[in-house]
Short mmCIF file of C-alpha atoms in Angstrom, two decimals:
data_model
loop_
_atom_site.label_atom_id
_atom_site.label_comp_id
_atom_site.label_asym_id
_atom_site.label_seq_id
_atom_site.Cartn_x
_atom_site.Cartn_y
_atom_site.Cartn_z
CA UNK J 1037 55.62 -72.24 48.14
CA UNK J 1038 54.51 -70.82 45.07
CA UNK J 1039 50.41 -70.64 43.90
CA UNK J 1040 48.79 -72.27 41.34
CA UNK J 1041 47.03 -69.52 39.92
CA UNK J 1042 45.57 -70.94 36.23
CA UNK J 1043 42.99 -73.24 36.85
CA UNK J 1044 40.98 -74.62 33.26
CA UNK J 1045 37.32 -73.14 32.73
CA UNK J 1046 34.75 -75.96 31.30
CA UNK J 1047 31.12 -74.63 30.74
CA UNK J 1048 31.79 -71.41 32.57
CA UNK J 1049 32.38 -73.19 35.46
CA UNK J 1050 36.57 -73.34 36.74
CA UNK J 1051 38.05 -76.96 37.43
CA UNK J 1052 40.05 -77.77 40.32
CA UNK J 1053 43.67 -78.84 38.81
CA UNK J 1054 45.31 -82.02 39.55
CA UNK J 1055 48.18 -80.34 41.77
CA UNK J 1056 44.88 -78.18 43.20
CA UNK J 1057 43.36 -81.15 44.22
CA UNK J 1058 46.84 -82.47 45.98
CA UNK J 1059 47.11 -79.78 48.02
CA UNK J 1060 43.51 -79.28 49.24
CA UNK J 1061 43.50 -82.88 50.30
CA UNK J 1062 47.38 -81.89 52.52
CA UNK J 1063 45.20 -79.06 53.84
CA UNK J 1064 42.71 -81.01 55.14
CA UNK J 1065 44.70 -83.52 56.59
CA UNK J 1066 47.06 -80.72 58.72
CA UNK J 1067 43.47 -79.40 59.91
CA UNK J 1068 42.83 -82.85 61.48
CA UNK J 1069 43.15 -83.31 64.86
CA UNK J 1070 46.48 -82.56 66.58
CA UNK J 1071 48.32 -81.67 70.21
CA UNK J 1072 46.56 -79.14 69.86
CA UNK J 1073 43.34 -80.64 69.30
CA UNK J 1074 43.36 -82.82 72.81
CA UNK J 1075 44.52 -79.88 75.12
CA UNK J 1076 41.59 -77.76 74.03
CA UNK J 1077 39.50 -81.29 75.06
CA UNK J 1078 41.72 -81.50 77.74
CA UNK J 1079 41.25 -77.89 79.69
CA UNK J 1080 37.37 -78.66 78.18
CA UNK J 1081 36.99 -81.71 80.11
CA UNK J 1082 38.49 -79.57 83.54
CA UNK J 1083 35.80 -77.04 83.83
CA UNK J 1084 32.96 -79.31 83.62
CA UNK J 1085 34.38 -82.21 85.40
CA UNK J 1086 31.93 -83.41 88.87
CA UNK J 1087 33.32 -80.89 91.69
CA UNK J 1088 32.30 -83.83 93.48
CA UNK J 1089 34.21 -86.36 91.73
CA UNK J 1090 37.35 -84.55 90.29
CA UNK J 1091 39.69 -86.18 87.73
CA UNK J 1092 43.62 -86.91 89.65
CA UNK J 1093 45.91 -85.34 89.18
CA UNK J 1094 47.82 -88.98 88.26
CA UNK J 1095 45.16 -89.29 85.52
CA UNK J 1096 46.08 -85.27 84.01
CA UNK J 1097 49.42 -86.65 84.26
CA UNK J 1098 48.84 -89.63 81.86
CA UNK J 1099 47.06 -88.20 79.71
CA UNK J 1100 49.39 -85.09 78.80
CA UNK J 1101 51.90 -87.96 78.69
CA UNK J 1102 49.70 -89.27 75.78
CA UNK J 1103 49.55 -85.86 73.97
CA UNK J 1104 53.24 -85.18 74.80
CA UNK J 1105 54.41 -88.70 72.62
CA UNK J 1106 51.19 -88.22 70.20
CA UNK J 1107 53.10 -84.60 69.19
CA UNK J 1108 57.14 -86.36 68.97
CA UNK J 1109 55.65 -89.37 66.92
CA UNK J 1110 54.09 -87.39 64.45
CA UNK J 1111 57.52 -84.85 64.59
CA UNK J 1112 59.79 -87.56 64.23
CA UNK J 1113 57.25 -88.67 60.60
CA UNK J 1114 57.39 -85.51 59.21
CA UNK J 1115 60.60 -84.68 59.54
CA UNK J 1116 60.88 -88.79 57.78
CA UNK J 1117 58.74 -87.27 55.47
CA UNK J 1118 60.97 -84.36 54.65
CA UNK J 1119 64.25 -86.07 53.88
CA UNK J 1120 62.19 -88.19 52.00
CA UNK J 1121 61.43 -85.47 49.98
CA UNK J 1122 65.21 -83.87 49.72
CA UNK J 1123 65.99 -87.87 48.22
CA UNK J 1124 63.66 -86.78 45.52
CA UNK J 1125 64.44 -83.81 44.07
CA UNK J 1126 65.77 -84.71 40.28
CA UNK J 1127 64.11 -88.53 40.30
CA UNK J 1128 61.41 -89.06 38.18
CA UNK J 1129 57.87 -89.86 40.80
CA UNK J 1130 54.97 -91.05 39.87
CA UNK J 1131 51.95 -89.55 41.96
CA UNK J 1132 47.84 -90.30 42.13
CA UNK J 1133 45.65 -87.37 43.09
CA UNK J 1134 42.19 -87.57 43.77
CA UNK J 1135 39.27 -84.82 43.14
CA UNK J 1136 36.58 -84.06 44.70
CA UNK J 1137 34.37 -86.31 42.70
CA UNK J 1138 36.43 -89.11 43.59
CA UNK J 1139 38.00 -89.03 40.40
CA UNK J 1140 42.04 -90.38 40.01
CA UNK J 1141 44.98 -89.34 37.79
CA UNK J 1142 48.20 -90.74 37.82
CA UNK J 1143 51.26 -87.51 37.07
CA UNK J 1144 53.98 -87.80 35.91
CA UNK J 1145 57.44 -86.26 35.13
CA UNK J 1146 61.00 -85.52 37.67
CA UNK J 1147 61.05 -83.30 40.65
CA UNK J 1148 62.40 -80.44 40.13
CA UNK J 1149 62.66 -78.90 43.44
CA UNK J 1150 60.93 -79.35 46.68
CA UNK J 1151 59.29 -76.81 48.46
CA UNK J 1152 58.35 -76.91 52.61
CA UNK J 1153 54.93 -75.74 54.94
CA UNK J 1154 53.90 -75.47 57.62
CA UNK J 1155 55.66 -78.92 58.80
CA UNK J 1156 54.96 -80.17 55.20
CA UNK J 1157 56.88 -81.47 51.92
CA UNK J 1158 55.41 -80.03 48.84
CA UNK J 1159 56.71 -81.28 45.08
CA UNK J 1160 57.50 -79.09 41.91
CA UNK J 1161 56.82 -81.24 39.21
CA UNK J 1162 56.41 -79.92 35.73
CA UNK J 1163 55.32 -76.44 37.22
CA UNK J 1164 52.68 -76.95 39.36
CA UNK J 1165 52.78 -77.98 42.25
CA UNK J 1166 52.20 -81.95 45.08
CA UNK J 1167 51.88 -83.23 48.56
CA UNK J 1168 54.10 -85.81 49.29
CA UNK J 1169 51.23 -87.68 50.85
CA UNK J 1170 49.61 -88.40 47.35
CA UNK J 1171 53.45 -90.55 45.87
CA UNK J 1172 52.64 -93.66 44.27
CA UNK J 1173 56.16 -94.61 42.54
CA UNK J 1174 59.60 -93.59 42.32
CA UNK J 1175 60.66 -94.67 39.16
CA UNK J 1176 64.33 -95.72 38.62
CA UNK J 1177 66.49 -93.26 36.86
CA UNK J 1178 68.39 -95.81 34.34
CA UNK J 1179 64.55 -97.87 33.78
CA UNK J 1180 63.37 -94.35 32.57
CA UNK J 1181 66.10 -93.22 30.81
CA UNK J 1182 66.31 -96.90 28.93
CA UNK J 1183 63.18 -95.82 28.58
CA UNK J 1184 63.16 -92.74 27.12
CA UNK J 1185 65.39 -93.83 24.67
CA UNK J 1186 63.88 -96.42 23.32
CA UNK J 1187 60.36 -94.28 22.87
CA UNK J 1188 62.67 -92.26 20.59
CA UNK J 1189 64.01 -94.90 18.34
CA UNK J 1190 60.31 -96.05 18.99
CA UNK J 1191 58.88 -92.91 16.53
CA UNK J 1192 62.11 -93.09 14.57
CA UNK J 1193 61.01 -96.62 13.49
CA UNK J 1194 57.59 -95.97 12.66
CA UNK J 1195 58.28 -92.94 10.50
CA UNK J 1196 60.37 -94.97 8.05
CA UNK J 1197 58.95 -96.53 4.66
CA UNK J 1198 56.98 -100.11 4.84
CA UNK J 1199 59.27 -102.38 3.43
CA UNK J 1200 57.39 -102.99 0.60
CA UNK J 1201 58.03 -99.52 -0.31
CA UNK J 1202 61.22 -98.80 0.49
CA UNK J 1203 64.01 -97.56 -2.19
CA UNK J 1204 67.78 -96.98 -2.62
CA UNK J 1205 67.25 -93.34 -0.84
CA UNK J 1206 65.96 -94.90 1.70
CA UNK J 1207 68.98 -96.43 3.27
CA UNK J 1208 70.49 -93.34 4.97
CA UNK J 1209 67.01 -93.09 7.37
CA UNK J 1210 67.45 -97.15 7.87
CA UNK J 1211 71.19 -97.71 8.19
CA UNK J 1212 70.76 -94.01 11.20
CA UNK J 1213 67.51 -95.93 12.93
CA UNK J 1214 69.26 -99.37 12.63
CA UNK J 1215 73.22 -98.70 14.24
CA UNK J 1216 70.90 -96.66 16.51
CA UNK J 1217 69.62 -99.81 17.74
CA UNK J 1218 72.59 -102.26 17.00
CA UNK J 1219 74.62 -100.18 19.49
CA UNK J 1220 71.65 -100.31 22.68
CA UNK J 1221 73.14 -101.72 24.93
CA UNK J 1222 71.29 -105.24 26.22
CA UNK J 1223 69.01 -103.43 29.35
CA UNK J 1224 67.80 -101.01 26.32
CA UNK J 1225 67.44 -103.93 24.55
CA UNK J 1226 64.62 -105.78 27.50
CA UNK J 1227 62.60 -102.51 26.28
CA UNK J 1228 62.49 -102.99 22.54
CA UNK J 1229 59.11 -104.75 21.74
CA UNK J 1230 60.40 -107.91 19.07
CA UNK J 1231 57.85 -106.62 16.63
CA UNK J 1232 60.14 -103.87 16.04
CA UNK J 1233 63.46 -105.61 16.30
CA UNK J 1234 62.81 -107.81 13.42
CA UNK J 1235 60.94 -105.19 11.40
CA UNK J 1236 64.42 -103.04 11.66
CA UNK J 1237 66.59 -105.77 10.99
CA UNK J 1238 64.28 -106.69 8.38
CA UNK J 1239 64.90 -103.22 6.91
CA UNK J 1240 68.45 -103.35 6.81
CA UNK J 1241 68.69 -106.19 4.73
CA UNK J 1242 66.39 -104.58 1.91
CA UNK J 1243 67.87 -101.43 2.05
CA UNK J 1244 71.88 -104.30 1.55
CA UNK J 1245 70.17 -106.21 -1.56
CA UNK J 1246 69.67 -102.00 -3.00
CA UNK J 1247 72.49 -100.92 -2.48
CA UNK J 1248 73.54 -104.37 -4.22
CA UNK J 1249 71.08 -103.41 -6.88
CA UNK J 1250 71.85 -99.87 -7.20
CA UNK J 1251 76.08 -100.58 -7.23
CA UNK J 1252 75.27 -102.76 -9.94
CA UNK J 1253 73.64 -100.41 -12.12
CA UNK J 1254 76.35 -98.20 -11.54
CA UNK J 1255 78.68 -100.75 -13.22
CA UNK J 1256 76.94 -101.58 -16.06
CA UNK J 1257 76.56 -97.46 -16.44
CA UNK J 1258 80.00 -96.80 -16.25
CA UNK J 1259 80.89 -100.30 -18.38
CA UNK J 1260 78.48 -98.73 -21.18
CA UNK J 1261 79.89 -95.40 -20.82
CA UNK J 1262 84.00 -97.00 -21.68
CA UNK J 1263 83.41 -98.95 -24.53
CA UNK J 1264 83.18 -96.14 -26.96
CA UNK J 1265 86.72 -94.88 -26.33
CA UNK J 1266 87.83 -97.74 -26.40
CA UNK J 1267 86.32 -98.88 -29.75
CA UNK J 1268 87.85 -94.90 -30.90
CA UNK J 1269 91.41 -96.44 -29.79
CA UNK J 1270 91.46 -99.55 -31.16
CA UNK J 1271 90.51 -97.87 -34.76
#
């Protein structure tokens, strides 16, 4: 797993990144109680038991069976997490990381690849690594594509002039944005705010009016240029 070697510095102090917070929490979890911990406790119990009232072999076997069952459950859980992590490659996910100060930060991005270390799965997102434990949501691909498409379209819409400032020269830009909206699927249009849908229709109608005015002015100019020629022929 690639280490995150770059960290922000504020007031002369190195600040912990969201990725580092995620990895630290994962390592702390991994360092918790395991089968080895329980076996160490079992050995300590044997060494310190009362010689006059020793624990029976049946109790030792029962405790060891409990430890083995715990290990099997942990392995099953780890195997499931690894399998689930592999299926996330290429998908957009949302993570919630919590720093040592208790601040929660939301990270969203596409999973580029997954790495495995010590039975733990780690997700690589936007060039940083995060623990699988911080996974909060998996975003539907169709939803994300529609959301991104409408977002980019909204940016183009907001760059167009206001209704009262529209001129004939804006026709190409307005028609481009309008046609893009017109070609959206019904599902994609559900992401478009009503005021934006009304806005592009209003701008498009205004451009159609300006085009008619422009065409009328062009015809008048053309007629004005041909009239002198006709007069000369008559003479």
